[in-house]
Amino acid sequence: MRSLYSTRHTWLHAAPAWSKLVALSIGGTALVLIGDLRGLAIAAAVVLALFLSLGPAGWRQWRMLRGLLVACALIAGFHWLMGNPAIGLVSALRIMAASMLALMLTITTRFDDLLTVLEYSLAPLRRFGVPVERIALGIGLTLRFAENFYAQWQRLDDAHRARTGRSGGLRLLAPLAIRALQTAERVADALAARLGG
């Protein structure tokens, strides 16, 4: 499966996966708890500065951030039409900052490292007969498929833009669905062969 993980080394690559997951949890919780527009704007600016500090590894994801900006603008515009512009700005800033934190984790952390952290975190449940490895694998695959789904869309959009000079938009849904199903089938076959053996 294609991945958003960047092989271009950044300062965040050196941090262990568990510390990045902890930081993401703390940062996401803080973004939810901050209700003041000024405080949230400062927090979002800090997150943006951290994201930009990744250099080209982060900048190459500008198209994903552009999509997030459009979504956030729509949310802010909806609340503005409803007469609550402050709530719209708070929601947009919160979503944008949280998404950038998650993207930083994805860009700088290998899938295997995330899977190891998940297995370790769920290990106490093993005493109660819970299949920890399978649950960790399921969570990891969910995260990886979401990442792969975007990477496939980006690849299809690049190909369509090279042929026509414009974005594929909704025309890409059918080929994207076909590719996603093909990827899921290949992964299912690989897992069945591995677990069966």
Short mmCIF file of C-alpha atoms in Angstrom, two decimals:
data_model
loop_
_atom_site.label_atom_id
_atom_site.label_comp_id
_atom_site.label_asym_id
_atom_site.label_seq_id
_atom_site.Cartn_x
_atom_site.Cartn_y
_atom_site.Cartn_z
CA MET A 1 0.00 0.00 0.00
CA ARG A 2 1.15 3.52 -0.72
CA SER A 3 2.02 5.58 2.33
CA LEU A 4 2.32 9.24 3.28
CA TYR A 5 5.42 8.40 5.34
CA SER A 6 8.31 10.57 4.20
CA THR A 7 11.73 9.02 3.75
CA ARG A 8 13.17 12.54 3.80
CA HIS A 9 14.54 12.84 7.32
CA THR A 10 13.25 15.59 9.63
CA TRP A 11 13.87 16.43 13.27
CA LEU A 12 10.62 14.65 14.19
CA HIS A 13 11.71 11.36 12.62
CA ALA A 14 14.19 10.93 15.47
CA ALA A 15 11.47 11.00 18.15
CA PRO A 16 10.13 7.57 19.19
CA ALA A 17 6.64 6.64 18.00
CA TRP A 18 5.23 6.41 21.53
CA SER A 19 6.28 9.97 22.36
CA LYS A 20 4.64 11.29 19.20
CA LEU A 21 1.41 9.43 20.01
CA VAL A 22 1.45 10.86 23.54
CA ALA A 23 2.10 14.36 22.18
CA LEU A 24 -0.75 13.93 19.68
CA SER A 25 -3.11 12.82 22.45
CA ILE A 26 -2.15 15.73 24.72
CA GLY A 27 -2.25 18.24 21.87
CA GLY A 28 -5.62 17.01 20.61
CA THR A 29 -7.08 17.13 24.11
CA ALA A 30 -5.74 20.65 24.64
CA LEU A 31 -7.31 21.79 21.36
CA VAL A 32 -10.68 20.46 22.50
CA LEU A 33 -10.41 22.09 25.95
CA ILE A 34 -9.38 25.52 24.64
CA GLY A 35 -12.60 27.40 23.95
CA ASP A 36 -11.22 30.92 23.71
CA LEU A 37 -10.71 32.13 20.12
CA ARG A 38 -7.48 33.98 20.94
CA GLY A 39 -5.99 31.02 22.79
CA LEU A 40 -6.98 28.65 20.01
CA ALA A 41 -5.48 30.96 17.38
CA ILE A 42 -2.18 30.95 19.29
CA ALA A 43 -2.27 27.15 19.61
CA ALA A 44 -3.02 26.78 15.87
CA ALA A 45 -0.14 29.14 15.03
CA VAL A 46 2.23 27.02 17.15
CA VAL A 47 1.06 23.84 15.39
CA LEU A 48 1.51 25.52 11.99
CA ALA A 49 5.04 26.59 12.92
CA LEU A 50 5.87 23.02 13.98
CA PHE A 51 4.44 21.67 10.75
CA LEU A 52 6.42 24.13 8.63
CA SER A 53 9.57 23.19 10.55
CA LEU A 54 9.40 19.74 8.89
CA GLY A 55 10.59 21.40 5.69
CA PRO A 56 9.94 19.76 2.31
CA ALA A 57 8.64 16.58 3.94
CA GLY A 58 5.66 18.59 5.19
CA TRP A 59 5.37 21.07 2.35
CA ARG A 60 4.82 18.30 -0.21
CA GLN A 61 1.48 17.63 1.51
CA TRP A 62 0.19 21.12 0.66
CA ARG A 63 -2.63 19.68 -1.46
CA MET A 64 -4.01 17.79 1.52
CA LEU A 65 -3.81 20.97 3.60
CA ARG A 66 -5.53 22.87 0.81
CA GLY A 67 -8.44 20.43 1.01
CA LEU A 68 -8.55 20.92 4.77
CA LEU A 69 -8.58 24.68 4.32
CA VAL A 70 -11.57 24.42 1.99
CA ALA A 71 -13.43 22.22 4.49
CA CYS A 72 -12.62 24.59 7.35
CA ALA A 73 -13.74 27.59 5.27
CA LEU A 74 -17.06 25.85 4.59
CA ILE A 75 -17.53 25.15 8.31
CA ALA A 76 -16.71 28.75 9.22
CA GLY A 77 -19.02 30.03 6.47
CA PHE A 78 -21.90 27.84 7.66
CA HIS A 79 -21.61 29.15 11.22
CA TRP A 80 -21.31 32.71 9.91
CA LEU A 81 -24.59 32.25 8.00
CA MET A 82 -26.17 30.86 11.18
CA GLY A 83 -25.10 34.01 13.05
CA ASN A 84 -22.26 32.39 15.08
CA PRO A 85 -19.02 33.45 13.35
CA ALA A 86 -16.91 32.96 16.50
CA ILE A 87 -18.02 29.32 16.84
CA GLY A 88 -17.20 28.77 13.17
CA LEU A 89 -13.69 30.15 13.57
CA VAL A 90 -13.08 28.10 16.71
CA SER A 91 -14.26 24.93 14.97
CA ALA A 92 -12.20 25.61 11.85
CA LEU A 93 -9.02 26.36 13.82
CA ARG A 94 -9.50 23.28 16.00
CA ILE A 95 -9.99 20.95 13.02
CA MET A 96 -7.08 22.42 11.07
CA ALA A 97 -4.66 22.24 14.01
CA ALA A 98 -5.68 18.69 14.98
CA SER A 99 -5.38 17.54 11.36
CA MET A 100 -1.89 19.03 11.05
CA LEU A 101 -0.81 17.24 14.25
CA ALA A 102 -2.10 13.93 12.89
CA LEU A 103 -0.43 14.56 9.53
CA MET A 104 2.88 15.27 11.26
CA LEU A 105 2.62 11.88 12.98
CA THR A 106 1.81 10.13 9.69
CA ILE A 107 4.64 11.78 7.77
CA THR A 108 7.32 11.00 10.35
CA THR A 109 6.33 7.60 11.80
CA ARG A 110 6.67 4.17 10.21
CA PHE A 111 3.65 1.86 10.24
CA ASP A 112 5.60 -0.90 12.01
CA ASP A 113 6.55 1.50 14.81
CA LEU A 114 2.91 2.50 15.33
CA LEU A 115 1.88 -1.15 15.38
CA THR A 116 4.51 -1.93 18.04
CA VAL A 117 3.24 0.91 20.25
CA LEU A 118 -0.37 -0.26 19.85
CA GLU A 119 0.53 -3.84 20.79
CA TYR A 120 2.46 -2.65 23.85
CA SER A 121 -0.39 -0.36 24.95
CA LEU A 122 -2.96 -3.14 24.64
CA ALA A 123 -0.73 -5.79 26.26
CA PRO A 124 -2.47 -5.69 29.71
CA LEU A 125 -5.69 -6.91 28.04
CA ARG A 126 -3.94 -10.16 27.15
CA ARG A 127 -4.53 -11.37 30.72
CA PHE A 128 -8.27 -11.38 30.01
CA GLY A 129 -7.91 -13.44 26.85
CA VAL A 130 -8.18 -10.51 24.48
CA PRO A 131 -6.37 -11.13 21.14
CA VAL A 132 -4.12 -8.08 21.44
CA GLU A 133 -2.11 -8.69 18.26
CA ARG A 134 -5.22 -8.95 16.09
CA ILE A 135 -6.78 -5.81 17.60
CA ALA A 136 -3.55 -3.85 17.15
CA LEU A 137 -3.30 -5.11 13.57
CA GLY A 138 -6.92 -4.10 12.91
CA ILE A 139 -6.36 -0.57 14.28
CA GLY A 140 -3.10 -0.27 12.38
CA LEU A 141 -4.68 -1.42 9.12
CA THR A 142 -7.54 1.05 9.56
CA LEU A 143 -5.04 3.88 9.92
CA ARG A 144 -3.00 2.60 6.99
CA PHE A 145 -6.03 2.19 4.71
CA ALA A 146 -7.15 5.76 5.43
CA GLU A 147 -3.65 6.94 4.56
CA ASN A 148 -3.50 4.74 1.46
CA PHE A 149 -6.94 5.96 0.33
CA TYR A 150 -5.69 9.53 0.21
CA ALA A 151 -2.42 8.53 -1.46
CA GLN A 152 -4.33 6.68 -4.18
CA TRP A 153 -6.64 9.65 -4.73
CA GLN A 154 -3.63 11.96 -5.01
CA ARG A 155 -2.02 9.66 -7.59
CA LEU A 156 -5.21 9.46 -9.67
CA ASP A 157 -5.70 13.22 -9.47
CA ASP A 158 -2.11 13.82 -10.61
CA ALA A 159 -2.64 11.52 -13.60
CA HIS A 160 -5.94 13.20 -14.52
CA ARG A 161 -4.40 16.66 -14.15
CA ALA A 162 -1.48 15.65 -16.41
CA ARG A 163 -3.92 14.51 -19.13
CA THR A 164 -6.53 17.27 -18.91
CA GLY A 165 -4.92 20.16 -17.05
CA ARG A 166 -7.55 20.20 -14.31
CA SER A 167 -8.52 18.26 -11.19
CA GLY A 168 -10.50 15.04 -11.56
CA GLY A 169 -12.99 15.85 -8.82
CA LEU A 170 -15.94 13.46 -8.54
CA ARG A 171 -14.88 11.64 -11.72
CA LEU A 172 -12.21 9.90 -9.65
CA LEU A 173 -14.67 8.21 -7.26
CA ALA A 174 -15.24 5.11 -9.42
CA PRO A 175 -11.56 4.32 -10.16
CA LEU A 176 -10.68 5.19 -6.56
CA ALA A 177 -13.27 2.73 -5.24
CA ILE A 178 -11.99 0.02 -7.60
CA ARG A 179 -8.39 0.55 -6.48
CA ALA A 180 -9.40 0.56 -2.81
CA LEU A 181 -11.24 -2.76 -3.25
CA GLN A 182 -8.30 -4.27 -5.13
CA THR A 183 -5.91 -3.19 -2.37
CA ALA A 184 -8.24 -4.60 0.32
CA GLU A 185 -8.45 -7.91 -1.55
CA ARG A 186 -4.67 -8.18 -1.88
CA VAL A 187 -4.17 -7.40 1.82
CA ALA A 188 -6.89 -9.91 2.79
CA ASP A 189 -5.24 -12.64 0.69
CA ALA A 190 -1.82 -11.86 2.22
CA LEU A 191 -3.24 -11.94 5.75
CA ALA A 192 -5.11 -15.20 5.10
CA ALA A 193 -1.95 -16.83 3.76
CA ARG A 194 0.15 -15.58 6.66
CA LEU A 195 -2.32 -16.39 9.45
CA GLY A 196 -3.21 -19.71 7.86
CA GLY A 197 0.44 -20.68 7.71
#
